XYZ file of C-alpha atoms in Angstrom:
272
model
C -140.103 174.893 89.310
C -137.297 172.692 90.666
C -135.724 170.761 87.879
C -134.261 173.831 86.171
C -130.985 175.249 86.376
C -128.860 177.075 83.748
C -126.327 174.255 82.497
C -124.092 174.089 79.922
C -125.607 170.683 77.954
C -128.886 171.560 76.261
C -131.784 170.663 74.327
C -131.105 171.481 70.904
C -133.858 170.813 67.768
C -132.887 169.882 64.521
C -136.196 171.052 61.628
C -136.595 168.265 58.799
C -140.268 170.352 57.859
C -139.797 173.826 57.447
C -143.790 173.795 58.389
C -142.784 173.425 61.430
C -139.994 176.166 61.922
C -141.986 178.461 63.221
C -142.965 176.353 66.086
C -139.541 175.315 66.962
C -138.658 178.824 67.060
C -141.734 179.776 69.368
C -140.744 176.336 71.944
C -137.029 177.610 71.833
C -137.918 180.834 72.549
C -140.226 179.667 75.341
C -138.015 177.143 76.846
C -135.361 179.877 76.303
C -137.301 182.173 78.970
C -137.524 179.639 81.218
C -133.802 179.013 81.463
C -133.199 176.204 78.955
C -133.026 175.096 75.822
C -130.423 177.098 72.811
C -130.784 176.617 69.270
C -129.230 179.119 66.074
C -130.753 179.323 63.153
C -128.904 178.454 59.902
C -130.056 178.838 56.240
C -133.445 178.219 57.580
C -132.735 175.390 59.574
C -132.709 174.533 63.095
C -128.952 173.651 64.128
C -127.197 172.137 67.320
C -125.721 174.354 69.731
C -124.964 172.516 72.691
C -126.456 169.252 74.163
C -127.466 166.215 72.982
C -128.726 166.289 69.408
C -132.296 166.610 68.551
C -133.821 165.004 65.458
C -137.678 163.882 63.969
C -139.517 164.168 61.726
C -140.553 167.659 62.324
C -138.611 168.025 65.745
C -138.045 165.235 68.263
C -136.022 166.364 70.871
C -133.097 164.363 73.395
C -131.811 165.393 76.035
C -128.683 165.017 78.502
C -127.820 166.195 81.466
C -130.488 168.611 81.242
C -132.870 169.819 84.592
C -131.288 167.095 86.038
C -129.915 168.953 89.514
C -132.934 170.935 90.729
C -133.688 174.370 90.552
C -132.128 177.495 91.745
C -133.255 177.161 95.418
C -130.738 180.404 96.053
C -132.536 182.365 93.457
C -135.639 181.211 94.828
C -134.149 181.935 98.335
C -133.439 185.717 97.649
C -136.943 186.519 96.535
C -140.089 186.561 98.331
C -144.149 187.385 98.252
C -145.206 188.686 95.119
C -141.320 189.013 93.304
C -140.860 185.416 94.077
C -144.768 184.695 92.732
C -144.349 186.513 89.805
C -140.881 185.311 88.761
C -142.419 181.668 89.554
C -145.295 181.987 87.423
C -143.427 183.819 84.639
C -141.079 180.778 83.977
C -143.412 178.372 84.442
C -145.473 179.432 81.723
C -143.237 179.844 79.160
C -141.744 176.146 80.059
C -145.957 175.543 79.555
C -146.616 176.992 76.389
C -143.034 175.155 75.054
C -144.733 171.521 76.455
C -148.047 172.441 74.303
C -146.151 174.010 71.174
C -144.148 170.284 71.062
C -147.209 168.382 72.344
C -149.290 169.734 69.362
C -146.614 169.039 66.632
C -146.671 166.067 64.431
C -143.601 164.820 65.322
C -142.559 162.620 68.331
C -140.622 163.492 71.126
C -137.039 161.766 72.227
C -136.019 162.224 75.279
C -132.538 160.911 76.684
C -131.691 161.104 80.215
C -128.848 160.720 81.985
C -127.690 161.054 86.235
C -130.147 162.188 88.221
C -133.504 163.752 86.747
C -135.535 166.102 89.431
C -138.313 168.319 88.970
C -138.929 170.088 85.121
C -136.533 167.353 83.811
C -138.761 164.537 85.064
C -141.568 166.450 83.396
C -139.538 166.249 79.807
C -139.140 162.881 80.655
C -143.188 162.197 80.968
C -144.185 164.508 78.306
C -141.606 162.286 76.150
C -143.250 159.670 73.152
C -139.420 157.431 73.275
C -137.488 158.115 76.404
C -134.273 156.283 76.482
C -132.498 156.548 80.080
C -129.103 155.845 80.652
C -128.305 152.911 83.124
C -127.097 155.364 85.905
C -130.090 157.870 85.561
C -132.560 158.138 88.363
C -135.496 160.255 88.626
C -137.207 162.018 91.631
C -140.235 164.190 92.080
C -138.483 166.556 94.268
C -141.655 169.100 94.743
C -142.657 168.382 97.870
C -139.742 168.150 99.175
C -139.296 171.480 99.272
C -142.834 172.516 99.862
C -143.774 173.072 96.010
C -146.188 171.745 94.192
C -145.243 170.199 90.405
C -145.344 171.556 87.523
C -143.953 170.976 83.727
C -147.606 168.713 83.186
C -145.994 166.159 85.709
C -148.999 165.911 87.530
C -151.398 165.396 84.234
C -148.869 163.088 82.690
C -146.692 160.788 85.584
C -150.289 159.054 86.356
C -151.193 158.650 82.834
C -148.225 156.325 82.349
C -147.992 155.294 85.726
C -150.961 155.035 87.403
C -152.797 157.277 90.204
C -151.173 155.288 93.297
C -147.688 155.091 92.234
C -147.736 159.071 90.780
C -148.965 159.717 94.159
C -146.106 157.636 96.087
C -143.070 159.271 93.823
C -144.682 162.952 94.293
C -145.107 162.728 98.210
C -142.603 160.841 99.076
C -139.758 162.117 96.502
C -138.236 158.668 96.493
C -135.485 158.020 94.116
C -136.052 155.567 90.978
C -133.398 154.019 89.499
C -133.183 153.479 85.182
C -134.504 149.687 85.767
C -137.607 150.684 88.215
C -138.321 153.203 85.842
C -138.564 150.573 83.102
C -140.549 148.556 84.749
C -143.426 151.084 86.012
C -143.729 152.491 82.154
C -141.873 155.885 83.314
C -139.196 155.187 79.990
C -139.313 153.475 77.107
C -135.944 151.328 77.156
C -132.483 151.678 78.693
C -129.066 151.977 77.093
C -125.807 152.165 78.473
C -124.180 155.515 79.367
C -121.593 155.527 76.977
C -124.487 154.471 74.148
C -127.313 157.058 75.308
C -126.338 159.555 72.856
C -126.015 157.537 69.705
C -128.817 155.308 70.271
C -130.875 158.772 71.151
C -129.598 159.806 67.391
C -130.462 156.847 65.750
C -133.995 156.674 67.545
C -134.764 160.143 66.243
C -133.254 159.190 62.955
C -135.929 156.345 62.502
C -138.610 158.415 63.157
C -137.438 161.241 60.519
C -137.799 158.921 58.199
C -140.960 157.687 59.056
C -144.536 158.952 58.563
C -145.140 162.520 60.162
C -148.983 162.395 59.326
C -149.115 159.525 60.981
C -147.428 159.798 63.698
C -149.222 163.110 64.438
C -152.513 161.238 64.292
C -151.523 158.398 66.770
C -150.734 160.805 69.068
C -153.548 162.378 69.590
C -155.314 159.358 69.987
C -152.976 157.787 72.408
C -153.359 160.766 74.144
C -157.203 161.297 74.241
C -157.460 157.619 75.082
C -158.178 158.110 78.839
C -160.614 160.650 78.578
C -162.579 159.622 75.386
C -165.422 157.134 75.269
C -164.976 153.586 73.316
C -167.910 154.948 70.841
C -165.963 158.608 70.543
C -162.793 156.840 70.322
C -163.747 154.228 67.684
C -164.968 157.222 65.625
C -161.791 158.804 65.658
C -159.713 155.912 64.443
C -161.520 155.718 61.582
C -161.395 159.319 60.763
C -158.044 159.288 61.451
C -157.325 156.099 59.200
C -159.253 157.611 56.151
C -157.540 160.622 55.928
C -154.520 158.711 56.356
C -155.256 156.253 53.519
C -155.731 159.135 51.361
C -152.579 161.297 52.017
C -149.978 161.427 50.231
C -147.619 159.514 52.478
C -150.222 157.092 53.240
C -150.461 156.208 49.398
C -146.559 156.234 49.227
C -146.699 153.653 52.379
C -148.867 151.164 50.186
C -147.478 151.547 47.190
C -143.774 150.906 48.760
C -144.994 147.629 50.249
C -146.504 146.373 47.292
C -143.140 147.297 45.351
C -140.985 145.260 48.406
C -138.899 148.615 48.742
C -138.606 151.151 51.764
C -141.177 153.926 51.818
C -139.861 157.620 51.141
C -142.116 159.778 53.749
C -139.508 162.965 53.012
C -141.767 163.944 49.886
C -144.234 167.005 50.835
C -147.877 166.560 50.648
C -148.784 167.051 46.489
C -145.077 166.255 45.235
């Protein structure tokens, strides 16, 4: 799984739900077995350790100088046939089951990258809802070039916001993209400066914590069953989606703010 390498700079989750603790814990502890990602728990609540700082609703996540310098090709190097298989396929599936645990939460994901983004990172990067990249990041397959194959969903999710054609070029050929080619093919969502990547990634995060978990849940699973769904199918689950919205609690606090002219407060739990 090139991409991943023990660093010091690390994804770190900050809890506003305490729903969704126990899913934070279960990522950490995933991403944790597959050599990243470090987070203590205080008084209930998920707290920084290292790394850039992660913030949502429920969890969105940033991240800097993370799987940015390839995997442990040494490691990989001093193993071989089955020890070298299983070590393989024990990492990469806890590094899975942390991409479905966050994929399945509510909350969006915010990603910040920064230098140069290889392998599991560029995986983050796709699986990613905002991605802000730093001016000087670039981002590279980097499977093939060492006779791998991908992994970290980049496969399912680089031609999703890509395209087919262009996935294909940047896996084969392992060609390096620069921040503003990255922009410009969908790959992030905006760039910042360097010195500006970590407080705009805190004040992304810090919008969406604020803003409408529900909702945001809801959108994206239908942004994300959009390919595969049927107009008919997908039509249908809009306006399921939109009626249960319209009845929830932050749905009713949404209408009632903008009919007041005041900001809408999403922090109140379902019922309060």
């Amino acid at each position: 799984m090139p991409g991943f390498r023990h660093r010091r700079d690390r994804p770190r989750f900050l809890c506003h739900r305490a729903s969704q603790v126990e899913s934070l814990l279960e990522a950490e502890r995933q991403l944790t077995g597959a050599a990243v990602g470090h987070v203590r728990e205080t008084d209930g609540v998920q707290q920084p350790r290292d790394g850039l700082p992660v913030t949502g609703p429920d969890q969105a996540t940033g991240a800097q100088h993370v799987l940015r310098d390839g995997g442990d090709l040494k490691e990989f190097a001093a193993l071989s046939g089955e020890r070298l298989a299983g070590h393989l396929t024990e990492v990469t599936d806890a590094l899975h089951e942390a991409l479905r645990i966050l994929a399945a939460l509510d909350a969006p994901l915010v990603v910040a990258a920064q230098g140069a983004v290889a392998g599991a990172g560029l995986g983050l990067v796709t699986a990613a809802d905002v991605s802000l990249a730093a001016a000087d990041a670039s981002f590279t397959a980097a499977y093939t070039a060492i006779g791998y194959t991908p992994d970290a969903g980049v496969s399912w999710s680089l031609p999703r916001l890509v395209g087919p054609r262009r996935a294909l070029d940047l896996l084969l050929t392992n060609r390096r993209v620069p921040a503003a080619e990255a922009l410009e093919m969908g790959l992030v969502s905006r760039i910042v400066a360097p010195e500006r990547l970590h407080e705009e990634a805190v004040e992304a995060a810090g919008a969406l914590a604020r803003g409408a978990t529900a909702a945001y849940g809801a959108t994206r699973r239908l942004v994300g069953r959009a390919l595969s769904a049927g107009l008919d199918e997908h039509l249908d689950a809009e306006a399921r989606h939109l009626a249960a919205a319209a009845v929830s609690a932050q749905g009713r606090e949404g209408v009632a703010a903008f009919l007041a002219g005041r900001r809408p407060d999403f922090t109140q739990p379902e019922g309060a």
